[in-house]
Amino acid sequence: MTGETEETKDDEDEDEEEMKDRDDDDDEGDEGFSVLSDLPVEISERRPTCHTCCRPVKVCLCPYLPARPLDISTYLYIVQHPAEESRVLRTVPLLAACLPPVKCKVFIGRRFTDERHPELAAVCKDAHTLLLYPGAAAANLEDLASDFATTAHNVILIDGTWSQAKDMFLRNSLFRLPKQVQLRSVSSSQYVIRTQPTNMCVSTLECAAVALSIMEKNQNIQEVLLKPLQALCSFQLQHGAQIHHSKEHLIKNGEYNKILPQNKRKIRRMQKLISNQNI
């Protein structure tokens, strides 16, 4: 009994010493924290941004924008995934800078409803509205008999990665209301500093440029809109950026080595599609 009592007492003494040590450590920690809290906080200054092209002032692209906003009859409505706002190399600000503000409006979000977005809902219900998004049910914009010159039309574009755009298209019932159209033939994307899924995929700016040139019957529109995008890519490449080929190109040439287990089935489908096209 005596031995047990002494052992218990020793344990209690050790516990008391451990608690004292912890208190001392806490005091030292508090003292250290107070020292750190007295240090001056260095506030990093954000680079000045041009309010027109939304690029840092040092790499402003305004010299590549048209002297005056393009005179067009078409109204563009861009529904943008929230993640696009944080991307540095975006094309929508460049597109908006080339057009009158009333002719290019941006709505940011994932889900759009009549209650929360009455203006966009009204546009979706308008008989003269087109949704530019590829698919089996989409008509070719080039083949439409509509006279876009006599009647002003609205065009809705979805801005985001292709997976984000697909999710937004499928989950928003408002996007089922307008006539769905697609571009029959487009050149390979000039947005070479960002990877595209296939050779036929283009940026939002490029998509709008081709669509407007068709609807306004003015090829010069495409040249004007692509100019700031070309300048953006050229500047990035001159300062270390690499040219990004499409995933389709990389797979076709055996250069796509980032295959994750969950993506193998998707890659096999794309390889099969490419193989069938070659036949």
PDB file of C-alpha atoms in Angstrom:
ATOM      1  CA  MET A   1       0.000   0.000   0.000  1.00  0.00           C
ATOM      2  CA  THR A   2       2.819   2.373   0.909  1.00  0.00           C
ATOM      3  CA  GLY A   3       4.599   1.730  -2.400  1.00  0.00           C
ATOM      4  CA  GLU A   4       1.426   2.367  -4.334  1.00  0.00           C
ATOM      5  CA  THR A   5       0.876   5.593  -2.419  1.00  0.00           C
ATOM      6  CA  GLU A   6       4.435   6.851  -3.101  1.00  0.00           C
ATOM      7  CA  GLU A   7       4.120   5.915  -6.776  1.00  0.00           C
ATOM      8  CA  THR A   8       0.840   7.758  -6.952  1.00  0.00           C
ATOM      9  CA  LYS A   9       2.401  10.752  -5.216  1.00  0.00           C
ATOM     10  CA  ASP A  10       5.319  10.714  -7.647  1.00  0.00           C
ATOM     11  CA  ASP A  11       2.868  10.671 -10.519  1.00  0.00           C
ATOM     12  CA  GLU A  12       1.013  13.604  -9.006  1.00  0.00           C
ATOM     13  CA  ASP A  13       4.282  15.514  -8.551  1.00  0.00           C
ATOM     14  CA  GLU A  14       5.243  14.798 -12.159  1.00  0.00           C
ATOM     15  CA  ASP A  15       1.810  15.963 -13.288  1.00  0.00           C
ATOM     16  CA  GLU A  16       2.228  19.180 -11.320  1.00  0.00           C
ATOM     17  CA  GLU A  17       5.676  19.769 -12.819  1.00  0.00           C
ATOM     18  CA  GLU A  18       4.321  19.038 -16.316  1.00  0.00           C
ATOM     19  CA  MET A  19       1.472  21.473 -15.780  1.00  0.00           C
ATOM     20  CA  LYS A  20       3.955  24.081 -14.532  1.00  0.00           C
ATOM     21  CA  ASP A  21       6.129  23.526 -17.587  1.00  0.00           C
ATOM     22  CA  ARG A  22       3.085  23.924 -19.818  1.00  0.00           C
ATOM     23  CA  ASP A  23       2.163  27.145 -18.055  1.00  0.00           C
ATOM     24  CA  ASP A  24       5.718  28.388 -18.536  1.00  0.00           C
ATOM     25  CA  ASP A  25       5.571  27.424 -22.211  1.00  0.00           C
ATOM     26  CA  ASP A  26       2.238  29.221 -22.570  1.00  0.00           C
ATOM     27  CA  ASP A  27       3.714  32.310 -20.963  1.00  0.00           C
ATOM     28  CA  GLU A  28       6.679  32.154 -23.329  1.00  0.00           C
ATOM     29  CA  GLY A  29       4.291  31.633 -26.244  1.00  0.00           C
ATOM     30  CA  ASP A  30       2.186  34.592 -25.206  1.00  0.00           C
ATOM     31  CA  GLU A  31       5.323  36.681 -24.835  1.00  0.00           C
ATOM     32  CA  GLY A  32       6.502  35.585 -28.275  1.00  0.00           C
ATOM     33  CA  PHE A  33       3.111  36.387 -29.749  1.00  0.00           C
ATOM     34  CA  SER A  34       3.121  39.840 -28.186  1.00  0.00           C
ATOM     35  CA  VAL A  35       6.539  40.475 -29.723  1.00  0.00           C
ATOM     36  CA  LEU A  36       5.297  39.372 -33.135  1.00  0.00           C
ATOM     37  CA  SER A  37       2.141  41.430 -32.810  1.00  0.00           C
ATOM     38  CA  ASP A  38       4.271  44.529 -32.248  1.00  0.00           C
ATOM     39  CA  LEU A  39       6.080  44.055 -35.545  1.00  0.00           C
ATOM     40  CA  PRO A  40       4.942  46.360 -38.364  1.00  0.00           C
ATOM     41  CA  VAL A  41       2.653  44.712 -40.912  1.00  0.00           C
ATOM     42  CA  GLU A  42       3.875  44.953 -44.479  1.00  0.00           C
ATOM     43  CA  ILE A  43       0.908  45.527 -46.765  1.00  0.00           C
ATOM     44  CA  SER A  44       1.501  44.333 -50.296  1.00  0.00           C
ATOM     45  CA  GLU A  45       0.281  46.770 -52.869  1.00  0.00           C
ATOM     46  CA  ARG A  46      -1.787  45.419 -55.715  1.00  0.00           C
ATOM     47  CA  ARG A  47      -0.578  46.355 -59.164  1.00  0.00           C
ATOM     48  CA  PRO A  48      -2.593  49.215 -60.682  1.00  0.00           C
ATOM     49  CA  THR A  49      -5.156  47.870 -63.136  1.00  0.00           C
ATOM     50  CA  CYS A  50      -6.459  49.501 -66.275  1.00  0.00           C
ATOM     51  CA  HIS A  51     -10.211  50.003 -65.907  1.00  0.00           C
ATOM     52  CA  THR A  52     -10.800  49.540 -69.623  1.00  0.00           C
ATOM     53  CA  CYS A  53      -9.040  46.280 -70.508  1.00  0.00           C
ATOM     54  CA  CYS A  54      -8.768  45.002 -66.889  1.00  0.00           C
ATOM     55  CA  ARG A  55      -5.062  44.270 -67.377  1.00  0.00           C
ATOM     56  CA  PRO A  56      -2.216  45.553 -65.160  1.00  0.00           C
ATOM     57  CA  VAL A  57      -1.256  49.064 -66.278  1.00  0.00           C
ATOM     58  CA  LYS A  58       2.258  47.915 -67.238  1.00  0.00           C
ATOM     59  CA  VAL A  59       0.804  45.455 -69.741  1.00  0.00           C
ATOM     60  CA  CYS A  60      -2.275  47.456 -70.748  1.00  0.00           C
ATOM     61  CA  LEU A  61      -3.834  46.242 -74.001  1.00  0.00           C
ATOM     62  CA  CYS A  62      -5.791  49.407 -74.775  1.00  0.00           C
ATOM     63  CA  PRO A  63      -3.533  50.280 -77.751  1.00  0.00           C
ATOM     64  CA  TYR A  64      -4.891  47.138 -79.425  1.00  0.00           C
ATOM     65  CA  LEU A  65      -8.550  48.015 -78.828  1.00  0.00           C
ATOM     66  CA  PRO A  66     -10.638  49.870 -81.411  1.00  0.00           C
ATOM     67  CA  ALA A  67     -10.551  53.659 -81.108  1.00  0.00           C
ATOM     68  CA  ARG A  68     -14.333  53.599 -80.622  1.00  0.00           C
ATOM     69  CA  PRO A  69     -16.642  50.736 -79.598  1.00  0.00           C
ATOM     70  CA  LEU A  70     -17.832  48.729 -82.569  1.00  0.00           C
ATOM     71  CA  ASP A  71     -21.191  49.756 -83.976  1.00  0.00           C
ATOM     72  CA  ILE A  72     -23.270  46.560 -83.965  1.00  0.00           C
ATOM     73  CA  SER A  73     -26.976  45.767 -83.803  1.00  0.00           C
ATOM     74  CA  THR A  74     -26.570  42.459 -81.934  1.00  0.00           C
ATOM     75  CA  TYR A  75     -26.807  42.301 -78.144  1.00  0.00           C
ATOM     76  CA  LEU A  76     -24.451  39.909 -76.336  1.00  0.00           C
ATOM     77  CA  TYR A  77     -25.359  38.402 -72.976  1.00  0.00           C
ATOM     78  CA  ILE A  78     -22.540  36.464 -71.342  1.00  0.00           C
ATOM     79  CA  VAL A  79     -23.330  34.122 -68.454  1.00  0.00           C
ATOM     80  CA  GLN A  80     -20.039  33.620 -66.662  1.00  0.00           C
ATOM     81  CA  HIS A  81     -19.028  30.946 -64.171  1.00  0.00           C
ATOM     82  CA  PRO A  82     -17.792  32.593 -60.919  1.00  0.00           C
ATOM     83  CA  ALA A  83     -14.397  30.871 -61.219  1.00  0.00           C
ATOM     84  CA  GLU A  84     -13.640  32.909 -64.348  1.00  0.00           C
ATOM     85  CA  GLU A  85     -13.515  36.111 -62.290  1.00  0.00           C
ATOM     86  CA  SER A  86     -10.296  35.023 -60.579  1.00  0.00           C
ATOM     87  CA  ARG A  87      -8.492  34.035 -63.774  1.00  0.00           C
ATOM     88  CA  VAL A  88      -5.773  36.447 -64.788  1.00  0.00           C
ATOM     89  CA  LEU A  89      -5.844  35.761 -68.524  1.00  0.00           C
ATOM     90  CA  ARG A  90      -9.522  36.255 -69.337  1.00  0.00           C
ATOM     91  CA  THR A  91     -10.979  37.114 -72.721  1.00  0.00           C
ATOM     92  CA  VAL A  92     -14.393  38.525 -71.747  1.00  0.00           C
ATOM     93  CA  PRO A  93     -13.011  41.866 -70.453  1.00  0.00           C
ATOM     94  CA  LEU A  94     -11.259  42.328 -73.804  1.00  0.00           C
ATOM     95  CA  LEU A  95     -14.471  41.538 -75.646  1.00  0.00           C
ATOM     96  CA  ALA A  96     -16.498  43.945 -73.501  1.00  0.00           C
ATOM     97  CA  ALA A  97     -13.895  46.696 -74.020  1.00  0.00           C
ATOM     98  CA  CYS A  98     -14.440  46.499 -77.789  1.00  0.00           C
ATOM     99  CA  LEU A  99     -18.229  46.879 -77.638  1.00  0.00           C
ATOM    100  CA  PRO A 100     -20.706  49.454 -76.333  1.00  0.00           C
ATOM    101  CA  PRO A 101     -21.639  48.622 -72.705  1.00  0.00           C
ATOM    102  CA  VAL A 102     -25.308  48.283 -73.644  1.00  0.00           C
ATOM    103  CA  LYS A 103     -24.394  45.689 -76.299  1.00  0.00           C
ATOM    104  CA  CYS A 104     -22.354  43.405 -74.009  1.00  0.00           C
ATOM    105  CA  LYS A 105     -23.655  42.480 -70.564  1.00  0.00           C
ATOM    106  CA  VAL A 106     -22.125  39.924 -68.197  1.00  0.00           C
ATOM    107  CA  PHE A 107     -24.082  37.898 -65.618  1.00  0.00           C
ATOM    108  CA  ILE A 108     -21.987  35.986 -63.078  1.00  0.00           C
ATOM    109  CA  GLY A 109     -23.266  32.827 -61.403  1.00  0.00           C
ATOM    110  CA  ARG A 110     -23.956  29.111 -61.718  1.00  0.00           C
ATOM    111  CA  ARG A 111     -27.746  29.082 -61.518  1.00  0.00           C
ATOM    112  CA  PHE A 112     -30.072  31.620 -63.116  1.00  0.00           C
ATOM    113  CA  THR A 113     -33.799  31.965 -62.386  1.00  0.00           C
ATOM    114  CA  ASP A 114     -36.672  34.318 -63.235  1.00  0.00           C
ATOM    115  CA  GLU A 115     -36.745  35.603 -59.670  1.00  0.00           C
ATOM    116  CA  ARG A 116     -33.055  36.373 -59.278  1.00  0.00           C
ATOM    117  CA  HIS A 117     -32.274  37.384 -62.858  1.00  0.00           C
ATOM    118  CA  PRO A 118     -35.426  38.901 -64.393  1.00  0.00           C
ATOM    119  CA  GLU A 119     -33.508  40.746 -67.150  1.00  0.00           C
ATOM    120  CA  LEU A 120     -31.740  37.583 -68.324  1.00  0.00           C
ATOM    121  CA  ALA A 121     -34.984  35.604 -68.048  1.00  0.00           C
ATOM    122  CA  ALA A 122     -36.748  38.120 -70.280  1.00  0.00           C
ATOM    123  CA  VAL A 123     -33.945  37.816 -72.839  1.00  0.00           C
ATOM    124  CA  CYS A 124     -34.206  34.004 -72.786  1.00  0.00           C
ATOM    125  CA  LYS A 125     -37.945  34.257 -73.506  1.00  0.00           C
ATOM    126  CA  ASP A 126     -37.419  36.685 -76.383  1.00  0.00           C
ATOM    127  CA  ALA A 127     -38.131  35.113 -79.797  1.00  0.00           C
ATOM    128  CA  HIS A 128     -35.091  36.899 -81.231  1.00  0.00           C
ATOM    129  CA  THR A 129     -32.631  35.336 -78.781  1.00  0.00           C
ATOM    130  CA  LEU A 130     -30.071  32.677 -79.727  1.00  0.00           C
ATOM    131  CA  LEU A 131     -28.050  30.504 -77.352  1.00  0.00           C
ATOM    132  CA  LEU A 132     -24.625  29.844 -78.822  1.00  0.00           C
ATOM    133  CA  TYR A 133     -23.713  26.420 -77.466  1.00  0.00           C
ATOM    134  CA  PRO A 134     -22.765  23.327 -79.539  1.00  0.00           C
ATOM    135  CA  GLY A 135     -24.815  20.144 -79.453  1.00  0.00           C
ATOM    136  CA  ALA A 136     -26.876  17.666 -81.442  1.00  0.00           C
ATOM    137  CA  ALA A 137     -29.956  19.900 -81.217  1.00  0.00           C
ATOM    138  CA  ALA A 138     -28.097  23.039 -82.293  1.00  0.00           C
ATOM    139  CA  ALA A 139     -28.606  24.592 -85.724  1.00  0.00           C
ATOM    140  CA  ASN A 140     -25.656  26.020 -87.619  1.00  0.00           C
ATOM    141  CA  LEU A 141     -25.616  29.787 -87.268  1.00  0.00           C
ATOM    142  CA  GLU A 142     -24.298  30.116 -90.819  1.00  0.00           C
ATOM    143  CA  ASP A 143     -27.368  28.287 -92.193  1.00  0.00           C
ATOM    144  CA  LEU A 144     -30.080  30.360 -90.525  1.00  0.00           C
ATOM    145  CA  ALA A 145     -32.322  32.278 -92.909  1.00  0.00           C
ATOM    146  CA  SER A 146     -32.919  35.071 -90.402  1.00  0.00           C
ATOM    147  CA  ASP A 147     -32.112  38.578 -91.536  1.00  0.00           C
ATOM    148  CA  PHE A 148     -30.079  39.776 -88.565  1.00  0.00           C
ATOM    149  CA  ALA A 149     -29.565  43.185 -90.154  1.00  0.00           C
ATOM    150  CA  THR A 150     -33.242  44.188 -90.116  1.00  0.00           C
ATOM    151  CA  THR A 151     -34.124  42.767 -86.703  1.00  0.00           C
ATOM    152  CA  ALA A 152     -31.803  43.092 -83.713  1.00  0.00           C
ATOM    153  CA  HIS A 153     -31.039  39.732 -82.090  1.00  0.00           C
ATOM    154  CA  ASN A 154     -29.714  38.688 -78.713  1.00  0.00           C
ATOM    155  CA  VAL A 155     -26.948  36.091 -78.349  1.00  0.00           C
ATOM    156  CA  ILE A 156     -26.238  34.278 -75.084  1.00  0.00           C
ATOM    157  CA  LEU A 157     -22.780  32.778 -74.530  1.00  0.00           C
ATOM    158  CA  ILE A 158     -21.636  30.634 -71.595  1.00  0.00           C
ATOM    159  CA  ASP A 159     -18.189  31.596 -70.282  1.00  0.00           C
ATOM    160  CA  GLY A 160     -16.157  29.052 -68.319  1.00  0.00           C
ATOM    161  CA  THR A 161     -14.202  25.853 -68.798  1.00  0.00           C
ATOM    162  CA  TRP A 162     -15.963  23.347 -71.025  1.00  0.00           C
ATOM    163  CA  SER A 163     -16.986  21.219 -68.050  1.00  0.00           C
ATOM    164  CA  GLN A 164     -18.323  24.303 -66.235  1.00  0.00           C
ATOM    165  CA  ALA A 165     -20.186  25.462 -69.345  1.00  0.00           C
ATOM    166  CA  LYS A 166     -21.762  22.043 -69.781  1.00  0.00           C
ATOM    167  CA  ASP A 167     -22.914  21.987 -66.159  1.00  0.00           C
ATOM    168  CA  MET A 168     -24.419  25.463 -66.468  1.00  0.00           C
ATOM    169  CA  PHE A 169     -26.169  24.557 -69.717  1.00  0.00           C
ATOM    170  CA  LEU A 170     -27.712  21.394 -68.307  1.00  0.00           C
ATOM    171  CA  ARG A 171     -28.769  22.803 -64.933  1.00  0.00           C
ATOM    172  CA  ASN A 172     -30.447  26.024 -66.066  1.00  0.00           C
ATOM    173  CA  SER A 173     -33.924  25.550 -67.517  1.00  0.00           C
ATOM    174  CA  LEU A 174     -33.883  29.141 -68.827  1.00  0.00           C
ATOM    175  CA  PHE A 175     -31.274  28.079 -71.376  1.00  0.00           C
ATOM    176  CA  ARG A 176     -33.761  25.664 -72.953  1.00  0.00           C
ATOM    177  CA  LEU A 177     -35.958  28.549 -74.094  1.00  0.00           C
ATOM    178  CA  PRO A 178     -33.826  30.271 -76.778  1.00  0.00           C
ATOM    179  CA  LYS A 179     -33.006  28.664 -80.117  1.00  0.00           C
ATOM    180  CA  GLN A 180     -29.735  26.788 -79.731  1.00  0.00           C
ATOM    181  CA  VAL A 181     -27.100  27.441 -82.403  1.00  0.00           C
ATOM    182  CA  GLN A 182     -23.493  26.538 -83.052  1.00  0.00           C
ATOM    183  CA  LEU A 183     -20.695  27.545 -85.392  1.00  0.00           C
ATOM    184  CA  ARG A 184     -20.312  25.115 -88.277  1.00  0.00           C
ATOM    185  CA  SER A 185     -16.686  25.855 -88.970  1.00  0.00           C
ATOM    186  CA  VAL A 186     -14.132  27.736 -86.924  1.00  0.00           C
ATOM    187  CA  SER A 187     -10.378  27.979 -87.165  1.00  0.00           C
ATOM    188  CA  SER A 188      -8.136  26.582 -84.449  1.00  0.00           C
ATOM    189  CA  SER A 189      -8.095  28.773 -81.370  1.00  0.00           C
ATOM    190  CA  GLN A 190      -5.605  31.626 -81.256  1.00  0.00           C
ATOM    191  CA  TYR A 191      -5.877  31.580 -77.479  1.00  0.00           C
ATOM    192  CA  VAL A 192      -2.717  29.448 -77.385  1.00  0.00           C
ATOM    193  CA  ILE A 193      -1.825  30.159 -73.743  1.00  0.00           C
ATOM    194  CA  ARG A 194      -4.747  28.073 -72.491  1.00  0.00           C
ATOM    195  CA  THR A 195      -5.430  24.409 -73.224  1.00  0.00           C
ATOM    196  CA  GLN A 196      -8.588  23.583 -75.187  1.00  0.00           C
ATOM    197  CA  PRO A 197     -10.256  20.130 -75.196  1.00  0.00           C
ATOM    198  CA  THR A 198     -10.267  19.795 -78.999  1.00  0.00           C
ATOM    199  CA  ASN A 199      -8.895  21.639 -82.015  1.00  0.00           C
ATOM    200  CA  MET A 200     -12.355  23.072 -82.738  1.00  0.00           C
ATOM    201  CA  CYS A 201     -12.827  24.601 -79.281  1.00  0.00           C
ATOM    202  CA  VAL A 202     -12.291  28.360 -79.043  1.00  0.00           C
ATOM    203  CA  SER A 203     -12.400  31.041 -76.362  1.00  0.00           C
ATOM    204  CA  THR A 204     -15.502  33.079 -75.572  1.00  0.00           C
ATOM    205  CA  LEU A 205     -14.034  36.114 -77.336  1.00  0.00           C
ATOM    206  CA  GLU A 206     -13.269  34.100 -80.483  1.00  0.00           C
ATOM    207  CA  CYS A 207     -16.741  32.560 -80.459  1.00  0.00           C
ATOM    208  CA  ALA A 208     -18.342  35.996 -80.178  1.00  0.00           C
ATOM    209  CA  ALA A 209     -16.063  37.393 -82.897  1.00  0.00           C
ATOM    210  CA  VAL A 210     -17.091  34.729 -85.423  1.00  0.00           C
ATOM    211  CA  ALA A 211     -20.789  34.952 -84.500  1.00  0.00           C
ATOM    212  CA  LEU A 212     -20.865  38.751 -84.794  1.00  0.00           C
ATOM    213  CA  SER A 213     -19.032  38.724 -88.119  1.00  0.00           C
ATOM    214  CA  ILE A 214     -21.728  36.351 -89.452  1.00  0.00           C
ATOM    215  CA  MET A 215     -24.720  38.148 -87.996  1.00  0.00           C
ATOM    216  CA  GLU A 216     -23.473  41.644 -88.843  1.00  0.00           C
ATOM    217  CA  LYS A 217     -22.158  40.483 -92.246  1.00  0.00           C
ATOM    218  CA  ASN A 218     -18.863  42.186 -91.547  1.00  0.00           C
ATOM    219  CA  GLN A 219     -15.631  40.168 -91.479  1.00  0.00           C
ATOM    220  CA  ASN A 220     -13.727  43.173 -90.173  1.00  0.00           C
ATOM    221  CA  ILE A 221     -15.439  42.679 -86.803  1.00  0.00           C
ATOM    222  CA  GLN A 222     -13.599  39.404 -86.293  1.00  0.00           C
ATOM    223  CA  GLU A 223     -10.243  41.003 -87.086  1.00  0.00           C
ATOM    224  CA  VAL A 224     -10.848  43.883 -84.675  1.00  0.00           C
ATOM    225  CA  LEU A 225     -11.952  41.631 -81.799  1.00  0.00           C
ATOM    226  CA  LEU A 226      -9.062  39.193 -82.234  1.00  0.00           C
ATOM    227  CA  LYS A 227      -6.404  41.909 -82.191  1.00  0.00           C
ATOM    228  CA  PRO A 228      -6.222  42.356 -78.368  1.00  0.00           C
ATOM    229  CA  LEU A 229      -6.321  38.564 -77.865  1.00  0.00           C
ATOM    230  CA  GLN A 230      -3.382  38.128 -80.234  1.00  0.00           C
ATOM    231  CA  ALA A 231      -1.491  40.862 -78.373  1.00  0.00           C
ATOM    232  CA  LEU A 232      -2.221  39.213 -75.010  1.00  0.00           C
ATOM    233  CA  CYS A 233      -0.919  35.832 -76.169  1.00  0.00           C
ATOM    234  CA  SER A 234       2.121  37.378 -77.856  1.00  0.00           C
ATOM    235  CA  PHE A 235       3.103  39.229 -74.682  1.00  0.00           C
ATOM    236  CA  GLN A 236       2.714  36.119 -72.512  1.00  0.00           C
ATOM    237  CA  LEU A 237       4.791  34.002 -74.889  1.00  0.00           C
ATOM    238  CA  GLN A 238       7.537  36.632 -74.923  1.00  0.00           C
ATOM    239  CA  HIS A 239       7.711  36.449 -71.125  1.00  0.00           C
ATOM    240  CA  GLY A 240       7.985  32.713 -70.610  1.00  0.00           C
ATOM    241  CA  ALA A 241       4.553  31.273 -71.333  1.00  0.00           C
ATOM    242  CA  GLN A 242       4.361  28.105 -73.406  1.00  0.00           C
ATOM    243  CA  ILE A 243       2.084  27.332 -76.334  1.00  0.00           C
ATOM    244  CA  HIS A 244      -0.735  25.032 -75.223  1.00  0.00           C
ATOM    245  CA  HIS A 245      -1.900  22.525 -77.790  1.00  0.00           C
ATOM    246  CA  SER A 246      -5.400  21.068 -77.429  1.00  0.00           C
ATOM    247  CA  LYS A 247      -5.843  17.786 -75.578  1.00  0.00           C
ATOM    248  CA  GLU A 248      -7.022  16.292 -78.858  1.00  0.00           C
ATOM    249  CA  HIS A 249      -3.730  17.264 -80.512  1.00  0.00           C
ATOM    250  CA  LEU A 250      -1.656  15.896 -77.622  1.00  0.00           C
ATOM    251  CA  ILE A 251      -3.531  12.581 -77.563  1.00  0.00           C
ATOM    252  CA  LYS A 252      -3.339  12.195 -81.328  1.00  0.00           C
ATOM    253  CA  ASN A 253       0.428  12.695 -81.209  1.00  0.00           C
ATOM    254  CA  GLY A 254       0.992  10.561 -78.104  1.00  0.00           C
ATOM    255  CA  GLU A 255       2.075  13.560 -76.018  1.00  0.00           C
ATOM    256  CA  TYR A 256      -0.697  13.614 -73.429  1.00  0.00           C
ATOM    257  CA  ASN A 257       0.900  12.126 -70.299  1.00  0.00           C
ATOM    258  CA  LYS A 258      -1.383  13.473 -67.589  1.00  0.00           C
ATOM    259  CA  ILE A 259      -3.899  10.633 -67.660  1.00  0.00           C
ATOM    260  CA  LEU A 260      -5.488  10.158 -64.233  1.00  0.00           C
ATOM    261  CA  PRO A 261      -7.350   6.910 -63.419  1.00  0.00           C
ATOM    262  CA  GLN A 262     -10.741   8.631 -63.399  1.00  0.00           C
ATOM    263  CA  ASN A 263     -10.025  10.170 -66.820  1.00  0.00           C
ATOM    264  CA  LYS A 264      -8.930   7.026 -68.654  1.00  0.00           C
ATOM    265  CA  ARG A 265     -12.441   6.267 -69.921  1.00  0.00           C
ATOM    266  CA  LYS A 266     -12.830   9.822 -71.242  1.00  0.00           C
ATOM    267  CA  ILE A 267      -9.427   9.627 -72.940  1.00  0.00           C
ATOM    268  CA  ARG A 268     -10.300   6.320 -74.582  1.00  0.00           C
ATOM    269  CA  ARG A 269     -13.536   7.813 -75.935  1.00  0.00           C
ATOM    270  CA  MET A 270     -11.632  10.755 -77.380  1.00  0.00           C
ATOM    271  CA  GLN A 271      -9.022   8.439 -78.926  1.00  0.00           C
ATOM    272  CA  LYS A 272     -11.796   6.364 -80.496  1.00  0.00           C
ATOM    273  CA  LEU A 273     -13.475   9.520 -81.839  1.00  0.00           C
ATOM    274  CA  ILE A 274     -10.200  10.705 -83.392  1.00  0.00           C
ATOM    275  CA  SER A 275      -9.611   7.252 -84.866  1.00  0.00           C
ATOM    276  CA  ASN A 276     -13.085   7.230 -86.448  1.00  0.00           C
ATOM    277  CA  GLN A 277     -12.537  10.699 -87.919  1.00  0.00           C
ATOM    278  CA  ASN A 278      -9.298   9.535 -89.527  1.00  0.00           C
ATOM    279  CA  ILE A 279     -11.125   6.610 -91.160  1.00  0.00           C
TER     280      ILE A 279
END
